[in-house]
């Protein structure tokens, strides 16, 4: 599994500590930090949004608990790493089909990596039975 990677611009007054993070790269222009498995951000109303990346067979998937976009399924996975032609696609967490926006691509994640992904993300959604019904 891969943690959320944050890249930020440094300035001379920046003395921020990263107690649980790992510095992946540090140079004059930026520092890349892996902040670990689960990262929580708050919205203006104080609700937490947990971000976690799941790496399965060279692909990195993100599943957002509070994703405003219900398509192609709720929840669904976003491909954020792997072969460039798949980055930005979405995965239906029932049918295993890939989508580009609202367009079905006719490609399906094979059963074994799909089952591994479901096993990894199921604890994040204890009230939802995964995989979803189609």
PDB file of C-alpha atoms in Angstrom:
ATOM      1  CA  UNK A   1       0.000   0.000   0.000  1.00  0.00           C
ATOM      2  CA  UNK A   2       1.107   3.511  -0.739  1.00  0.00           C
ATOM      3  CA  UNK A   3       0.555   6.575   1.416  1.00  0.00           C
ATOM      4  CA  UNK A   4      -0.671   9.914   0.147  1.00  0.00           C
ATOM      5  CA  UNK A   5       2.200  11.804  -1.475  1.00  0.00           C
ATOM      6  CA  UNK A   6       2.199  15.556  -0.998  1.00  0.00           C
ATOM      7  CA  UNK A   7       4.551  17.798  -2.935  1.00  0.00           C
ATOM      8  CA  UNK A   8       4.875  21.351  -1.710  1.00  0.00           C
ATOM      9  CA  UNK A   9       7.067  24.358  -2.398  1.00  0.00           C
ATOM     10  CA  UNK A  10       9.489  25.281   0.367  1.00  0.00           C
ATOM     11  CA  UNK A  11      10.454  28.780   1.396  1.00  0.00           C
ATOM     12  CA  UNK A  12      13.190  29.940   3.730  1.00  0.00           C
ATOM     13  CA  UNK A  13      10.798  30.407   6.678  1.00  0.00           C
ATOM     14  CA  UNK A  14       9.329  26.891   6.468  1.00  0.00           C
ATOM     15  CA  UNK A  15      10.206  24.842   9.545  1.00  0.00           C
ATOM     16  CA  UNK A  16       7.302  22.369   9.446  1.00  0.00           C
ATOM     17  CA  UNK A  17       7.954  18.994  11.058  1.00  0.00           C
ATOM     18  CA  UNK A  18       6.733  15.730   9.534  1.00  0.00           C
ATOM     19  CA  UNK A  19       6.759  13.453  12.616  1.00  0.00           C
ATOM     20  CA  UNK A  20       5.107  10.428  10.981  1.00  0.00           C
ATOM     21  CA  UNK A  21       6.185  11.051   7.396  1.00  0.00           C
ATOM     22  CA  UNK A  22       9.025   9.871   5.242  1.00  0.00           C
ATOM     23  CA  UNK A  23      10.854  12.344   3.027  1.00  0.00           C
ATOM     24  CA  UNK A  24      10.980  10.798  -0.438  1.00  0.00           C
ATOM     25  CA  UNK A  25      12.866  13.603  -2.162  1.00  0.00           C
ATOM     26  CA  UNK A  26      14.246  16.921  -0.941  1.00  0.00           C
ATOM     27  CA  UNK A  27      15.913  19.519  -3.165  1.00  0.00           C
ATOM     28  CA  UNK A  28      15.997  23.298  -3.642  1.00  0.00           C
ATOM     29  CA  UNK A  29      12.610  23.393  -5.399  1.00  0.00           C
ATOM     30  CA  UNK A  30      10.392  20.962  -3.463  1.00  0.00           C
ATOM     31  CA  UNK A  31      10.141  18.236  -0.899  1.00  0.00           C
ATOM     32  CA  UNK A  32       8.105  15.111  -1.550  1.00  0.00           C
ATOM     33  CA  UNK A  33       6.759  13.493   1.609  1.00  0.00           C
ATOM     34  CA  UNK A  34       4.890  10.245   2.178  1.00  0.00           C
ATOM     35  CA  UNK A  35       2.614  11.018   5.127  1.00  0.00           C
ATOM     36  CA  UNK A  36       1.642   7.398   5.746  1.00  0.00           C
ATOM     37  CA  UNK A  37      -1.330   5.137   5.284  1.00  0.00           C
ATOM     38  CA  UNK A  38      -4.307   7.296   6.215  1.00  0.00           C
ATOM     39  CA  UNK A  39      -4.508  11.061   6.016  1.00  0.00           C
ATOM     40  CA  UNK A  40      -7.485  13.044   7.280  1.00  0.00           C
ATOM     41  CA  UNK A  41      -8.424  16.497   6.022  1.00  0.00           C
ATOM     42  CA  UNK A  42     -11.289  18.622   7.326  1.00  0.00           C
ATOM     43  CA  UNK A  43     -13.742  20.562   5.230  1.00  0.00           C
ATOM     44  CA  UNK A  44     -15.151  23.936   6.344  1.00  0.00           C
ATOM     45  CA  UNK A  45     -17.882  22.192   8.370  1.00  0.00           C
ATOM     46  CA  UNK A  46     -15.328  20.059  10.240  1.00  0.00           C
ATOM     47  CA  UNK A  47     -16.122  16.741   8.500  1.00  0.00           C
ATOM     48  CA  UNK A  48     -13.096  14.517   8.041  1.00  0.00           C
ATOM     49  CA  UNK A  49     -12.126  13.175   4.634  1.00  0.00           C
ATOM     50  CA  UNK A  50      -9.801  10.196   4.763  1.00  0.00           C
ATOM     51  CA  UNK A  51      -7.458   9.835   1.801  1.00  0.00           C
ATOM     52  CA  UNK A  52      -5.717   6.547   1.253  1.00  0.00           C
ATOM     53  CA  UNK A  53      -4.033   5.107  -1.816  1.00  0.00           C
ATOM     54  CA  UNK A  54      -4.266   1.388  -2.539  1.00  0.00           C
ATOM     55  CA  UNK A  55      -1.601  -0.171  -4.733  1.00  0.00           C
ATOM     56  CA  UNK A  56      -2.637  -3.359  -6.519  1.00  0.00           C
ATOM     57  CA  UNK A  57      -0.590  -4.905  -9.348  1.00  0.00           C
ATOM     58  CA  UNK A  58       1.144  -1.645 -10.292  1.00  0.00           C
ATOM     59  CA  UNK A  59      -2.029   0.454 -10.215  1.00  0.00           C
ATOM     60  CA  UNK A  60      -2.765   2.985  -7.485  1.00  0.00           C
ATOM     61  CA  UNK A  61      -6.439   3.456  -6.632  1.00  0.00           C
ATOM     62  CA  UNK A  62      -8.153   6.061  -4.475  1.00  0.00           C
ATOM     63  CA  UNK A  63     -11.632   5.570  -3.074  1.00  0.00           C
ATOM     64  CA  UNK A  64     -13.261   8.609  -1.486  1.00  0.00           C
ATOM     65  CA  UNK A  65     -15.779   8.054   1.262  1.00  0.00           C
ATOM     66  CA  UNK A  66     -17.495  11.378   0.559  1.00  0.00           C
ATOM     67  CA  UNK A  67     -17.072  11.584  -3.245  1.00  0.00           C
ATOM     68  CA  UNK A  68     -19.625  14.057  -4.617  1.00  0.00           C
ATOM     69  CA  UNK A  69     -19.686  12.187  -7.949  1.00  0.00           C
ATOM     70  CA  UNK A  70     -21.844   9.036  -7.625  1.00  0.00           C
ATOM     71  CA  UNK A  71     -20.879   7.702 -11.064  1.00  0.00           C
ATOM     72  CA  UNK A  72     -20.171   4.909 -12.007  1.00  0.00           C
ATOM     73  CA  UNK A  73     -20.959   3.543  -8.539  1.00  0.00           C
ATOM     74  CA  UNK A  74     -21.086   4.818  -4.986  1.00  0.00           C
ATOM     75  CA  UNK A  75     -18.364   4.350  -3.900  1.00  0.00           C
ATOM     76  CA  UNK A  76     -16.046   3.941  -6.897  1.00  0.00           C
ATOM     77  CA  UNK A  77     -12.260   3.920  -7.328  1.00  0.00           C
ATOM     78  CA  UNK A  78     -10.133   6.485  -9.175  1.00  0.00           C
ATOM     79  CA  UNK A  79      -6.961   5.313 -10.921  1.00  0.00           C
ATOM     80  CA  UNK A  80      -4.268   7.772  -9.794  1.00  0.00           C
ATOM     81  CA  UNK A  81      -1.154   5.762 -10.674  1.00  0.00           C
ATOM     82  CA  UNK A  82      -0.046   3.132 -13.122  1.00  0.00           C
ATOM     83  CA  UNK A  83       0.066   3.107 -16.928  1.00  0.00           C
ATOM     84  CA  UNK A  84      -0.733   6.625 -18.136  1.00  0.00           C
ATOM     85  CA  UNK A  85      -3.644   5.539 -20.350  1.00  0.00           C
ATOM     86  CA  UNK A  86      -5.540   4.390 -17.245  1.00  0.00           C
ATOM     87  CA  UNK A  87      -4.836   7.362 -14.968  1.00  0.00           C
ATOM     88  CA  UNK A  88      -8.040   9.336 -14.530  1.00  0.00           C
ATOM     89  CA  UNK A  89     -10.332   6.392 -15.201  1.00  0.00           C
ATOM     90  CA  UNK A  90     -12.875   5.236 -12.644  1.00  0.00           C
ATOM     91  CA  UNK A  91     -13.639   1.692 -11.555  1.00  0.00           C
ATOM     92  CA  UNK A  92     -17.133   0.428 -10.762  1.00  0.00           C
ATOM     93  CA  UNK A  93     -16.810  -1.450  -7.457  1.00  0.00           C
ATOM     94  CA  UNK A  94     -19.335  -4.067  -8.487  1.00  0.00           C
ATOM     95  CA  UNK A  95     -19.004  -4.773 -12.193  1.00  0.00           C
ATOM     96  CA  UNK A  96     -15.182  -4.219 -12.257  1.00  0.00           C
ATOM     97  CA  UNK A  97     -15.643  -2.071 -15.417  1.00  0.00           C
ATOM     98  CA  UNK A  98     -13.447   0.962 -16.173  1.00  0.00           C
ATOM     99  CA  UNK A  99     -15.047   4.278 -17.125  1.00  0.00           C
ATOM    100  CA  UNK A 100     -13.707   7.472 -18.636  1.00  0.00           C
ATOM    101  CA  UNK A 101     -16.073  10.065 -17.253  1.00  0.00           C
ATOM    102  CA  UNK A 102     -19.522   8.599 -17.926  1.00  0.00           C
ATOM    103  CA  UNK A 103     -18.328   6.454 -20.847  1.00  0.00           C
ATOM    104  CA  UNK A 104     -17.874   2.721 -20.211  1.00  0.00           C
ATOM    105  CA  UNK A 105     -14.616   1.554 -21.761  1.00  0.00           C
ATOM    106  CA  UNK A 106     -15.497  -2.116 -22.115  1.00  0.00           C
ATOM    107  CA  UNK A 107     -12.433  -3.036 -20.019  1.00  0.00           C
ATOM    108  CA  UNK A 108     -12.696  -4.904 -16.726  1.00  0.00           C
ATOM    109  CA  UNK A 109     -10.215  -5.272 -13.874  1.00  0.00           C
ATOM    110  CA  UNK A 110      -9.366  -9.001 -13.606  1.00  0.00           C
ATOM    111  CA  UNK A 111     -11.005 -10.839 -10.709  1.00  0.00           C
ATOM    112  CA  UNK A 112      -7.878 -11.444  -8.543  1.00  0.00           C
ATOM    113  CA  UNK A 113      -6.654  -7.814  -8.361  1.00  0.00           C
ATOM    114  CA  UNK A 114     -10.266  -6.640  -7.984  1.00  0.00           C
ATOM    115  CA  UNK A 115     -10.758  -8.999  -5.036  1.00  0.00           C
ATOM    116  CA  UNK A 116      -7.509  -7.724  -3.445  1.00  0.00           C
ATOM    117  CA  UNK A 117      -8.658  -4.125  -3.881  1.00  0.00           C
ATOM    118  CA  UNK A 118     -12.040  -4.916  -2.325  1.00  0.00           C
ATOM    119  CA  UNK A 119     -10.324  -6.627   0.625  1.00  0.00           C
ATOM    120  CA  UNK A 120      -8.137  -3.548   1.175  1.00  0.00           C
ATOM    121  CA  UNK A 121     -10.943  -0.996   1.015  1.00  0.00           C
ATOM    122  CA  UNK A 122     -13.747  -2.911   2.782  1.00  0.00           C
ATOM    123  CA  UNK A 123     -12.651  -1.733   6.285  1.00  0.00           C
ATOM    124  CA  UNK A 124     -13.073   1.881   5.136  1.00  0.00           C
ATOM    125  CA  UNK A 125     -16.742   1.199   4.297  1.00  0.00           C
ATOM    126  CA  UNK A 126     -18.042  -1.016   7.125  1.00  0.00           C
ATOM    127  CA  UNK A 127     -21.692  -0.241   6.368  1.00  0.00           C
ATOM    128  CA  UNK A 128     -21.437  -1.093   2.646  1.00  0.00           C
ATOM    129  CA  UNK A 129     -21.234  -4.663   1.348  1.00  0.00           C
ATOM    130  CA  UNK A 130     -18.432  -4.805  -1.224  1.00  0.00           C
ATOM    131  CA  UNK A 131     -18.319  -5.708  -4.036  1.00  0.00           C
ATOM    132  CA  UNK A 132     -21.462  -3.771  -4.869  1.00  0.00           C
ATOM    133  CA  UNK A 133     -24.473  -5.405  -6.491  1.00  0.00           C
ATOM    134  CA  UNK A 134     -24.638  -4.790 -10.213  1.00  0.00           C
TER     135      UNK A 134
END
